[in-house]
XYZ file of C-alpha atoms in Angstrom:
576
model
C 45.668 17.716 -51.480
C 47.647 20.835 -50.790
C 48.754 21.963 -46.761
C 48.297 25.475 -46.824
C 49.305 26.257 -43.645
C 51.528 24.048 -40.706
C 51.391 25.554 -37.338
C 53.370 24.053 -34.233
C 52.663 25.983 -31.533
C 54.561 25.334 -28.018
C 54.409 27.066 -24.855
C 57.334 25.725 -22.432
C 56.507 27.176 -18.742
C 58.640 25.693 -15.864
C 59.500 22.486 -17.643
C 55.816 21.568 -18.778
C 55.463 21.747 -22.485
C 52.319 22.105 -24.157
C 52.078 21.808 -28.244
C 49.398 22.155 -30.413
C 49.848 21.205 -34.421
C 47.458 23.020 -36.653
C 47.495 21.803 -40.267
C 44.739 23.461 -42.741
C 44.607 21.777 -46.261
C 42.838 22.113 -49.391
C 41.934 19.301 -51.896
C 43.105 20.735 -55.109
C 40.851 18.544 -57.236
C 38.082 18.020 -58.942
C 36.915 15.137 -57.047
C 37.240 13.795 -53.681
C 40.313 12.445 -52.215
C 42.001 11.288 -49.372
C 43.817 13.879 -46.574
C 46.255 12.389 -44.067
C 47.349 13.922 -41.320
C 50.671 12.759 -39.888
C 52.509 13.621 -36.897
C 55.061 12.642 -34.808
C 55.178 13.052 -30.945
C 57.690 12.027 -28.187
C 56.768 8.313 -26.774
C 56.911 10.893 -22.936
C 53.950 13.107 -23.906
C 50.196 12.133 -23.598
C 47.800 13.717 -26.309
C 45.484 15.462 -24.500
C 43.034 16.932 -27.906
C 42.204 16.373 -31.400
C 39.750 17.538 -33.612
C 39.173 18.027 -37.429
C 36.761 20.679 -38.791
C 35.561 19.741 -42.552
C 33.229 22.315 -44.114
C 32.998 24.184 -40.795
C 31.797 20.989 -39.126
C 33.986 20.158 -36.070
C 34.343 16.389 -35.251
C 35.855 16.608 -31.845
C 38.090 13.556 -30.315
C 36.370 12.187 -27.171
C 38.771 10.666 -24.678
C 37.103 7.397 -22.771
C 38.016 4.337 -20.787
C 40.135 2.158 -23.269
C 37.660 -0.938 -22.233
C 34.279 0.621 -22.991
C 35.687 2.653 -25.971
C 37.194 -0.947 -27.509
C 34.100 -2.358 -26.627
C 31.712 0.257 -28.575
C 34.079 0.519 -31.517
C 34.214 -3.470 -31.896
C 30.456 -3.164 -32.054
C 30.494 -0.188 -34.612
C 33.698 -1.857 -36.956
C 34.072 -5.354 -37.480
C 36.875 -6.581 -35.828
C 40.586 -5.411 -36.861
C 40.013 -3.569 -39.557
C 42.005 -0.289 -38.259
C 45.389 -0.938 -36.264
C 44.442 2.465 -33.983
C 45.798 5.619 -35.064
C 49.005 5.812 -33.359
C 52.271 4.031 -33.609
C 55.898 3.577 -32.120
C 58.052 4.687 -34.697
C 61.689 4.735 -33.576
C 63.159 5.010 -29.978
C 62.235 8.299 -28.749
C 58.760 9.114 -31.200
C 55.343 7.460 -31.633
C 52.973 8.367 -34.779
C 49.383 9.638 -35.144
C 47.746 9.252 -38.100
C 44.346 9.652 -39.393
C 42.796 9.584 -42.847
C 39.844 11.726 -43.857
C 38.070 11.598 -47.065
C 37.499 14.875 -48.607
C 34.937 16.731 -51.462
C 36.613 18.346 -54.355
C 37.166 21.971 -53.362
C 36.515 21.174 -50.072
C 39.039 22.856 -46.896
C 39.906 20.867 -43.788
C 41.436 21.613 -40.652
C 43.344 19.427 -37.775
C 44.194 20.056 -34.646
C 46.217 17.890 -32.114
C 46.993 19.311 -28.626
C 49.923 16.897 -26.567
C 51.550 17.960 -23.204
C 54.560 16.361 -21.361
C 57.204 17.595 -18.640
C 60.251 17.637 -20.284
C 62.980 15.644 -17.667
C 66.387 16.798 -17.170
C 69.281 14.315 -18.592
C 73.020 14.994 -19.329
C 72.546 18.476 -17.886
C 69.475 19.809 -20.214
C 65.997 19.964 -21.072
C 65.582 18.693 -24.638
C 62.305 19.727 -26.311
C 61.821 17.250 -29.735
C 59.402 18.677 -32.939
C 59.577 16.571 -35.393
C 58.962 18.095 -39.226
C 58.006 15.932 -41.905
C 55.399 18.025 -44.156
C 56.479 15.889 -47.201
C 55.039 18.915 -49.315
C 56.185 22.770 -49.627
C 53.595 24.735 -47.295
C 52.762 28.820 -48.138
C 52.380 28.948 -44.301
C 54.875 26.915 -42.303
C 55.583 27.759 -38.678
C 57.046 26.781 -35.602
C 56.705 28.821 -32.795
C 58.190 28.093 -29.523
C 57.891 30.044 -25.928
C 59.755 29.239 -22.661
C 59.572 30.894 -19.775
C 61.308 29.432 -16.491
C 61.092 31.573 -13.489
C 64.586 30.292 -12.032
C 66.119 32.108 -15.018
C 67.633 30.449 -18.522
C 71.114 29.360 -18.021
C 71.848 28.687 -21.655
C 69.581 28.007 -24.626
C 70.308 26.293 -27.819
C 68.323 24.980 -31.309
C 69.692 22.138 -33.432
C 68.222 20.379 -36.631
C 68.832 17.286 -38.533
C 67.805 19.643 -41.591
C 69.174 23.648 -41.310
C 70.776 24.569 -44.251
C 72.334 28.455 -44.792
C 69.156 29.821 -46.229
C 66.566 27.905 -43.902
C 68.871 29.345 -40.817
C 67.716 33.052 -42.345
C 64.324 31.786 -41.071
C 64.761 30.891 -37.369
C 64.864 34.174 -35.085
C 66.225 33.491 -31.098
C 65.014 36.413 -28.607
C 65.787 35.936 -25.053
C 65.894 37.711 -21.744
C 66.774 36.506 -18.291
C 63.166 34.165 -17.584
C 61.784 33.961 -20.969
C 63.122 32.639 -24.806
C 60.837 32.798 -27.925
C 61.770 30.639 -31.023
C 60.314 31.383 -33.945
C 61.020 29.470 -37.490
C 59.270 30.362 -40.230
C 60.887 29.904 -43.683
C 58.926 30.779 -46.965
C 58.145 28.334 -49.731
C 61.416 29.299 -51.462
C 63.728 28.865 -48.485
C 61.716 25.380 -47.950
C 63.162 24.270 -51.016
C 65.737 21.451 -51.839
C 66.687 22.850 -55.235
C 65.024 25.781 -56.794
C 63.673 24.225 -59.981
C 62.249 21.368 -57.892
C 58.943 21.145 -56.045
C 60.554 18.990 -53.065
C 61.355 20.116 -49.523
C 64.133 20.246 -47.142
C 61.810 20.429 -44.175
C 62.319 16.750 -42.779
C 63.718 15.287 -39.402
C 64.062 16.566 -36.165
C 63.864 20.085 -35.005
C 65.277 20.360 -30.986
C 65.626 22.926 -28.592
C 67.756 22.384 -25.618
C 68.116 24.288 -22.143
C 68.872 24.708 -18.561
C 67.876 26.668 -15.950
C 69.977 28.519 -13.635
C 69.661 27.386 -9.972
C 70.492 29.338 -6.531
C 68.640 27.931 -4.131
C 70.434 24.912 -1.877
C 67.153 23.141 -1.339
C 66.036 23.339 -4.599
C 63.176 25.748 -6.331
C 59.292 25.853 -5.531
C 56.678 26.792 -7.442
C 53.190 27.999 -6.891
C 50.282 28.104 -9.156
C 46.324 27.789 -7.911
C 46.903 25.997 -5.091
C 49.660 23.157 -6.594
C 53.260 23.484 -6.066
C 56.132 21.925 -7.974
C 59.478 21.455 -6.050
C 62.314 21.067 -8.737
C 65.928 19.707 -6.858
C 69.236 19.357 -9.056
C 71.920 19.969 -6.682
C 75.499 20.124 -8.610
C 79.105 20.797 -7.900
C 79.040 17.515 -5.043
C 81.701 14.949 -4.826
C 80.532 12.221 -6.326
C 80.235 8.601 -4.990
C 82.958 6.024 -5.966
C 80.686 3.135 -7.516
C 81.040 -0.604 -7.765
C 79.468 -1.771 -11.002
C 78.986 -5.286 -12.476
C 78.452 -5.196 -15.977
C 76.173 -8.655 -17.054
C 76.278 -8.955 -20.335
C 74.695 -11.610 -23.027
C 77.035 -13.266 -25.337
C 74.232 -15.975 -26.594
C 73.850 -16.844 -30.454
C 71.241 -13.953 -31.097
C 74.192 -11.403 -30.081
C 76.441 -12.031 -32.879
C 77.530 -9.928 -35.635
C 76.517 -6.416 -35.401
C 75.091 -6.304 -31.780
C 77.957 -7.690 -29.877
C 80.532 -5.491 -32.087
C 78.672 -2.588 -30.984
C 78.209 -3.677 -27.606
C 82.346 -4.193 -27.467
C 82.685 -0.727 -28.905
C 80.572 0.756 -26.381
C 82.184 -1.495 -22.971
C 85.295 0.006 -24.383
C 84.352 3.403 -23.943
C 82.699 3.166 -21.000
C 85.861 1.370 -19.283
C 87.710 4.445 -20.089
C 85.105 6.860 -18.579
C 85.161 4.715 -15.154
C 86.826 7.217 -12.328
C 90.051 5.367 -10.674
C 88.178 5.650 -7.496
C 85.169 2.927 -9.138
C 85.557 -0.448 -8.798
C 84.290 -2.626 -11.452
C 84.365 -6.280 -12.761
C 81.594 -7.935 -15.527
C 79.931 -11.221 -15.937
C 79.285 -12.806 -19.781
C 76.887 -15.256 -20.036
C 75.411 -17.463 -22.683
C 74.156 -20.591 -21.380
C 77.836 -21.090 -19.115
C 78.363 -17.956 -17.440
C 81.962 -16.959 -17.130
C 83.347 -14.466 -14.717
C 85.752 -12.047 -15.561
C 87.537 -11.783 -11.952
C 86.039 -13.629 -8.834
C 86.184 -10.366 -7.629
C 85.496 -6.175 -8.213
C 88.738 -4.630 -8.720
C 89.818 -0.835 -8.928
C 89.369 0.838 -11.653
C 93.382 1.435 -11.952
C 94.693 2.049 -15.585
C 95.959 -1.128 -15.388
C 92.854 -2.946 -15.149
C 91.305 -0.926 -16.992
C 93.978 -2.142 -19.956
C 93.424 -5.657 -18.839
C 89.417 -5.517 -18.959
C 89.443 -3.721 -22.113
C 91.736 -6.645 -23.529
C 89.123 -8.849 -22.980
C 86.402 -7.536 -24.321
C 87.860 -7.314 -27.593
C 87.862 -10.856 -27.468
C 84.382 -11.619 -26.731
C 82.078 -13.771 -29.528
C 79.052 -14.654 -29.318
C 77.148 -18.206 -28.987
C 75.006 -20.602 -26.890
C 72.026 -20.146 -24.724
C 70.937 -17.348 -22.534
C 70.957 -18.341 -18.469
C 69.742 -14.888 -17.014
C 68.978 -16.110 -13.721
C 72.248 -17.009 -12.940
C 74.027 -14.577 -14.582
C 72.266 -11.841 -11.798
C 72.417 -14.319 -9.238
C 76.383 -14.318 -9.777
C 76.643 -10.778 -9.987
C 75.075 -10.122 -6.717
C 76.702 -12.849 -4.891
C 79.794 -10.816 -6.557
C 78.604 -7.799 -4.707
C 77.818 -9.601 -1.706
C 81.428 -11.201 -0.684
C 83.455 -8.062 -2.142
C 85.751 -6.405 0.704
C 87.197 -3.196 0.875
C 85.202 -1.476 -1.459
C 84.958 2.398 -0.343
C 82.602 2.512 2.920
C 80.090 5.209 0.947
C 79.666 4.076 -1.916
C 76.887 2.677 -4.787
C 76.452 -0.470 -6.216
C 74.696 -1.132 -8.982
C 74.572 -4.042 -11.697
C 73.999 -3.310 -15.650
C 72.367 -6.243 -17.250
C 72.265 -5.823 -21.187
C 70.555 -9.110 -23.220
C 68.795 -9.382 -26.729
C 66.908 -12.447 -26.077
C 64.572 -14.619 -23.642
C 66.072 -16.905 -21.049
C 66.665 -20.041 -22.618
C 69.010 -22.281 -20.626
C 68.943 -22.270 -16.841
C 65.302 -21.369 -14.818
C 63.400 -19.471 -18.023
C 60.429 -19.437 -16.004
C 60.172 -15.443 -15.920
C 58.367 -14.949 -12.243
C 61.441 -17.368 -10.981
C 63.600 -15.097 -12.031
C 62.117 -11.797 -11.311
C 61.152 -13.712 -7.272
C 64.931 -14.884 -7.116
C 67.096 -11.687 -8.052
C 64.880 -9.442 -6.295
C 65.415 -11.894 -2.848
C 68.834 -11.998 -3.669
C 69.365 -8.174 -4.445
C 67.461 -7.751 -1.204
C 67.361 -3.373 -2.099
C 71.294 -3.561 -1.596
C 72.272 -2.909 -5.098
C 70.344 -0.943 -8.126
C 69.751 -3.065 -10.978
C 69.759 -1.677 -14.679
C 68.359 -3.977 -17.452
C 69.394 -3.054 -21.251
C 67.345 -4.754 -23.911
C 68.527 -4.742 -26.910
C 66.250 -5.667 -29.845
C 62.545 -6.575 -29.886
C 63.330 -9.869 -29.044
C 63.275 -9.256 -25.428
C 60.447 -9.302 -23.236
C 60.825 -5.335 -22.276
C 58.096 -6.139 -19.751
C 60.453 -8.835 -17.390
C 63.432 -6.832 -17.661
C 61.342 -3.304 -17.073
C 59.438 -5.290 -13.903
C 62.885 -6.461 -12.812
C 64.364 -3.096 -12.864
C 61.649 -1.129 -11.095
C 61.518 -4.007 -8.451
C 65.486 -3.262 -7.783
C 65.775 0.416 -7.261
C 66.744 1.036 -11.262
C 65.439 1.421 -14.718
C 65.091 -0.628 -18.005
C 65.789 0.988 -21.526
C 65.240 -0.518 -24.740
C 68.282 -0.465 -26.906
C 66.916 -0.239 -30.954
C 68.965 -1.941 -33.114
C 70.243 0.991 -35.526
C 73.720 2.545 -36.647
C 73.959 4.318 -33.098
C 73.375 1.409 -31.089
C 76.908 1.892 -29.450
C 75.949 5.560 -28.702
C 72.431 4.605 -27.082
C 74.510 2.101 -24.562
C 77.271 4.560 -23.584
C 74.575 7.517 -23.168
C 72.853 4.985 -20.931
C 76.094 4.615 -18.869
C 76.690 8.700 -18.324
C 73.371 9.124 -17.229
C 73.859 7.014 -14.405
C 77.724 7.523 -14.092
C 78.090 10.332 -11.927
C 75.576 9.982 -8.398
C 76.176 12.543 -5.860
C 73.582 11.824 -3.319
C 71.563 8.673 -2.075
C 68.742 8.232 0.504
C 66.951 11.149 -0.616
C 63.862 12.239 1.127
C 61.533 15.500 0.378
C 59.533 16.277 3.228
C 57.254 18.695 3.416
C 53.894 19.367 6.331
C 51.801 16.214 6.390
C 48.661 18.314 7.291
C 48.793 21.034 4.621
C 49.936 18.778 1.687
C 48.057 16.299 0.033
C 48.122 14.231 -3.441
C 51.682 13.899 -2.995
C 53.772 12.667 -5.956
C 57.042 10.612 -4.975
C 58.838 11.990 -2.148
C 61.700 9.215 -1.573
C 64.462 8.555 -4.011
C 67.596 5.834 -3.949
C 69.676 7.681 -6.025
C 70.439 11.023 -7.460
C 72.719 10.882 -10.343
C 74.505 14.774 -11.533
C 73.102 16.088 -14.278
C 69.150 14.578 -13.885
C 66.604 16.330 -11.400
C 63.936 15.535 -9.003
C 60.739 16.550 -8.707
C 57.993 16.102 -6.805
C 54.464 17.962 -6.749
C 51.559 18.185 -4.691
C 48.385 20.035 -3.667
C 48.054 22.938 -0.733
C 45.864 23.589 1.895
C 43.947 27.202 0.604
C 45.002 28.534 4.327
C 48.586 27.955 4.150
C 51.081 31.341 3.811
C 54.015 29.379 4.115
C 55.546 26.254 2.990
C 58.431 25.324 4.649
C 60.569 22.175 2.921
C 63.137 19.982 4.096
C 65.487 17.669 2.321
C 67.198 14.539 3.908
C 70.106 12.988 1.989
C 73.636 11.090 2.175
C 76.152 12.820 -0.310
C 79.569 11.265 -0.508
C 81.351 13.350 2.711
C 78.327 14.218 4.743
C 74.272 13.261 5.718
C 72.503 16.766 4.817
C 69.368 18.594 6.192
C 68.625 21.221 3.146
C 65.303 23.644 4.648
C 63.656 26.224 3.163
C 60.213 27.902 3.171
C 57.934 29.317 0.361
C 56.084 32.084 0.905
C 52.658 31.577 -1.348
C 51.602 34.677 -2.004
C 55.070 35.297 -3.489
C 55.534 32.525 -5.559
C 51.979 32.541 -6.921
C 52.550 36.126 -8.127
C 55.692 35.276 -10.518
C 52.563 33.555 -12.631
C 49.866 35.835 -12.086
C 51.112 38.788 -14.993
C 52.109 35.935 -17.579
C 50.030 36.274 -20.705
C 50.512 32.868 -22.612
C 51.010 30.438 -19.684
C 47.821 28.424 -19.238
C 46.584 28.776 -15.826
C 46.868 25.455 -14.327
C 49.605 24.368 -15.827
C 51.143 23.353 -12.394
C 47.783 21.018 -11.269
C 48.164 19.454 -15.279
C 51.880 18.948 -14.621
C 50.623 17.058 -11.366
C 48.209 15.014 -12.973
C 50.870 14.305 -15.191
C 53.445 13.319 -12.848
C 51.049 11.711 -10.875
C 49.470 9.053 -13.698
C 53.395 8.545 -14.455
C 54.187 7.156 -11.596
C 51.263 4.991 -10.814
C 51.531 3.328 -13.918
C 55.556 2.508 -12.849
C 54.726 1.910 -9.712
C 51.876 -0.588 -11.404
C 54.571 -2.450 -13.241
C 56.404 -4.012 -10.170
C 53.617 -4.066 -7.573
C 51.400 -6.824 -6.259
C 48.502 -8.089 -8.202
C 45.809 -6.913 -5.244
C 47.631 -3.398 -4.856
C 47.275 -3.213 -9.088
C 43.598 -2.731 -9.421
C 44.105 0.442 -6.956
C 46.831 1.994 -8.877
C 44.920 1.637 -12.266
C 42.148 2.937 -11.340
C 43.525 6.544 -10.011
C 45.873 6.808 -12.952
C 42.397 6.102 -15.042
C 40.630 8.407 -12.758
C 43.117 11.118 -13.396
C 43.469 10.252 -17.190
C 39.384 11.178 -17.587
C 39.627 13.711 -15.213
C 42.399 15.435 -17.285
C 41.735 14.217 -20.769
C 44.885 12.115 -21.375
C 45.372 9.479 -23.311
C 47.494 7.033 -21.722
C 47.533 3.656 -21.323
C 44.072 3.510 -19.613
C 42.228 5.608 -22.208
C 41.361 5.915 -25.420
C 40.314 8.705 -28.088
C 37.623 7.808 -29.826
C 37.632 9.914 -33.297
C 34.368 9.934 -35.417
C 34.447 10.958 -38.906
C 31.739 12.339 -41.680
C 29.112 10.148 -42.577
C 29.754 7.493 -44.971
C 33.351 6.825 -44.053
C 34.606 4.073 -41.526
C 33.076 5.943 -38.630
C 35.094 5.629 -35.721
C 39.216 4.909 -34.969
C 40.555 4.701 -32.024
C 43.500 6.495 -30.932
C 45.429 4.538 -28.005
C 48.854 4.725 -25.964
C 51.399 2.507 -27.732
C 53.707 1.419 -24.562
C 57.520 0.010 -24.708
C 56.483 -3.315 -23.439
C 54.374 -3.228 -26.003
């Protein structure tokens, strides 16, 4: 089976990346065989098409309601014979993979269309194709086109697999609003060695960018009657914090993962600001305070902590519950910590709570009465062993986030990336308001925190009569409480779109829909079991209405005749 031609096509516009992968192959032989088709997509985008065309037939992918699509595939295939065609395969990727038999001679063609809104972390936009061909291909391409009305502030590629003759292939044209990438290397440049049939073209190719930004109260845009409000103020004071660090020292930590979890505590201690206060917790099934108290985040203790945690080993139980509980009482009775300031606790743990209350509701009921929305809690799991979904609930239900940790070389690097994310906040309270009568479909319009270097956005439908849209944005920085206002003038902003050849036309309402079916399916995690049925069914509503697959959907993909018919394509999540 030979791939004749690799397409990745991506069109970036304001943030909202849409990629289509074309592969075309031949089967070489003189008999039928079996053609794969293998790609991998970030675990943030939703697939949103897929289709194969064999002989000039076209067997489409038809999205559906995961329930009724199980249901009618379990009646078509007896049960668990196909695992689904897609697949988590590392922290940031999942796989999709389908099989197709194919007639001697015979030419085949997929096609698999994914869209996601690329966030903003550490400062840039990070756009991930992955390349594995595992063949040399006459016609390999990747093409890539961004355009970002608020202007490109600095654009860069990267890849795990460049070499001097494969960077010959990649051309970089820019101009103030628009880049275009284009990488197209021929079969010789593809090539590992010259006498040798094997390619270079595997791993990860990345672009990464930021946009420039004037405006105080952040930048709107208009497209069809949706509007996208992007806000990353920078250049603000930022808050002195007072963090707890929690972290597991049972059995299941030792060896590698509490080595790497020292290394990384080390290097966070030294990126805490003197202004920071700071103490941590260990726990196994005892769990053993470092101070009774937070204390500055002086040199000196910063020597003294660091001291420590070279010493820590790892054995015992795992008492979670009282671990948090300790923390925020910690919290609760400190004194003169900095009047504005944030708290926040960072829980990291590999395992299930075994010693203490390991009933996981307790928990999740007692930390978030005891946090009370005081303090933002951020759970780490490290591993597979954890239950992702009780430290991801117990996250969302306390103003933070969880993060799975995987368990490779970089493990160190994954928990201190963690940390800068969430190092640096420069506002709090933050509210986007914007005219109840003219806006509707809001997405998320209140935030706890703003850290430097992340953004917020929030997106929403307007009323066809409305000329201008005014903004205003509410929020406590370090020195002041801020009103930011501003007013869009529709007309104008739709118009930066309107002469735009490649941008597909409602990219802004799909970016919505988007946003939208994110957040009801966080917002799903921590919320009551009446208020649950409500949120699933508009994030399925939207999923049909946009053909996504997410969690609530399905793609069912039929095949020619006299193969296993049908295979499902579903959402792998974290929490598995």
């Amino acid at each position: 089976i030979e791939i004749y031609s690799l397409y990745v096509d991506c069109k970036v516009t304001s943030r909202f990346a849409h990629t289509v992968i074309t592969s075309k192959i031949v089967n070489q032989a003189n008999e039928s065989r079996e053609a794969t088709f293998e790609v991998e997509l970030p675990k943030t985008a939703f697939i949103t098409n897929f289709s194969m065309s064999i002989d000039g037939k076209v067997y489409p992918g038809i999205i559906k309601e995961k329930a009724s699509a199980q249901k009618e595939y379990e009646t078509a295939v007896s049960r668990g014979q196909s695992a689904g065609l897609v697949k988590i395969t590392d922290r940031k990727l999942e796989q999709f993979h389908v099989s197709v038999s194919i007639a001697a001679a015979s030419k085949a063609t997929f096609e698999l269309t994914y869209e996601e809104l690329l966030k903003r972390q550490l400062g840039k936009f990070e756009l991930l194709i992955k390349v594995r061909p595992k063949q040399l291909v006459k016609h390999f391409q990747i093409d890539v086109h961004i355009f970002e009305p608020q202007g490109i502030r600095f654009l860069e590629t990267d890849s795990t697999f460049m070499t001097n003759e494969l960077t010959e292939a990649l051309t970089k044209v820019q101009n103030e609003t628009k880049a275009h990438i284009l990488f197209k290397p021929t079969v010789d440049q593809q090539k590992m060695n010259p006498d040798l049939n094997e390619t270079l073209l595997n791993g990860d190719f990345v672009v990464r960018y930021d946009v420039k930004r004037g405006a105080t109260a952040g930048d709107i845009q208009i497209v069809n009657g949706y509007f996208v409000h992007y806000f990353a103020p920078h250049e603000m004071p930022a808050f002195p914090k007072n963090v707890i660090f929690v972290i597991d020292r049972s059995g299941s930590m030792a060896g590698r993962k509490i080595k790497q979890t020292k290394d990384a505590l080390l290097k966070i201690l030294q990126d805490l600001r003197p202004e920071d206060h700071f103490s941590f917790i260990t726990f196994n099934s005892k769990v053993v305070e470092w101070k009774s108290s937070l204390l500055q985040a002086t040199a000196e203790n910063v020597a003294s902590a660091a001291g420590v945690v070279q010493t820590l080993s790892a054995s015992g139980g795992t008492d979670i519950n009282r671990a948090l509980l300790t923390a925020v009482s910690m919290l609760d009775k400190a004194e003169r910590l900095p009047e504005r300031s944030v708290s926040m606790i960072i829980l990291l743990t590999d395992g299930q709570p075994t010693s203490g209350e390991s009933n996981l509701e307790v928990i999740q009921e007692n930390i978030q009465k005891a946090v009370n929305g005081k303090y933002a809690l951020f759970c780490l799991g490290f591993g597979f062993d954890v239950s992702y979904k009780f430290l991801e609930k117990m996250a969302l239900s306390n103003g933070g986030i969880a993060r799975r940790i995987y368990e490779n070389a970089d493990a160190a690097l994954q928990l201190q990336g963690f940390y800068q994310e969430v190092a640096t906040p420069i506002l709090m309270k933050i509210e986007m308001q914007y005219p109840e009568n003219a806006v509707e479909g809001l997405t998320k319009n209140n935030f706890k925190l703003f850290f430097e270097g992340s953004e917020i956005i929030v997106s929403g439908k307007i009323s066809n009569e409305l000329e201008l849209l005014p903004v205003e944005i509410k929020a406590q920085s370090h020195t002041s409480d801020l009103t930011l206002k501003e007013e869009a003038n529709v007309k104008e902003k739709e118009q930066v779109f309107q002469n735009q050849s490649y941008i597909f036309g409602n990219f802004i309402e799909r970016l919505w829909a988007y946003l939208t079916i994110q957040q009801l399916l966080e917002r799903f995690v921590s919320a009551q079991e009446e208020d649950q049925k409500t949120l699933e069914a508009q994030a399925l509503e939207l999923s049909l209405r946009y053909s996504f697959v997410t969690p609530l959907t399905s793609m069912v993909v039929t095949k020619p005749a006299g193969q296993q018919q049908t295979e499902l394509a579903n959402k792998p999540t974290e929490a598995g």
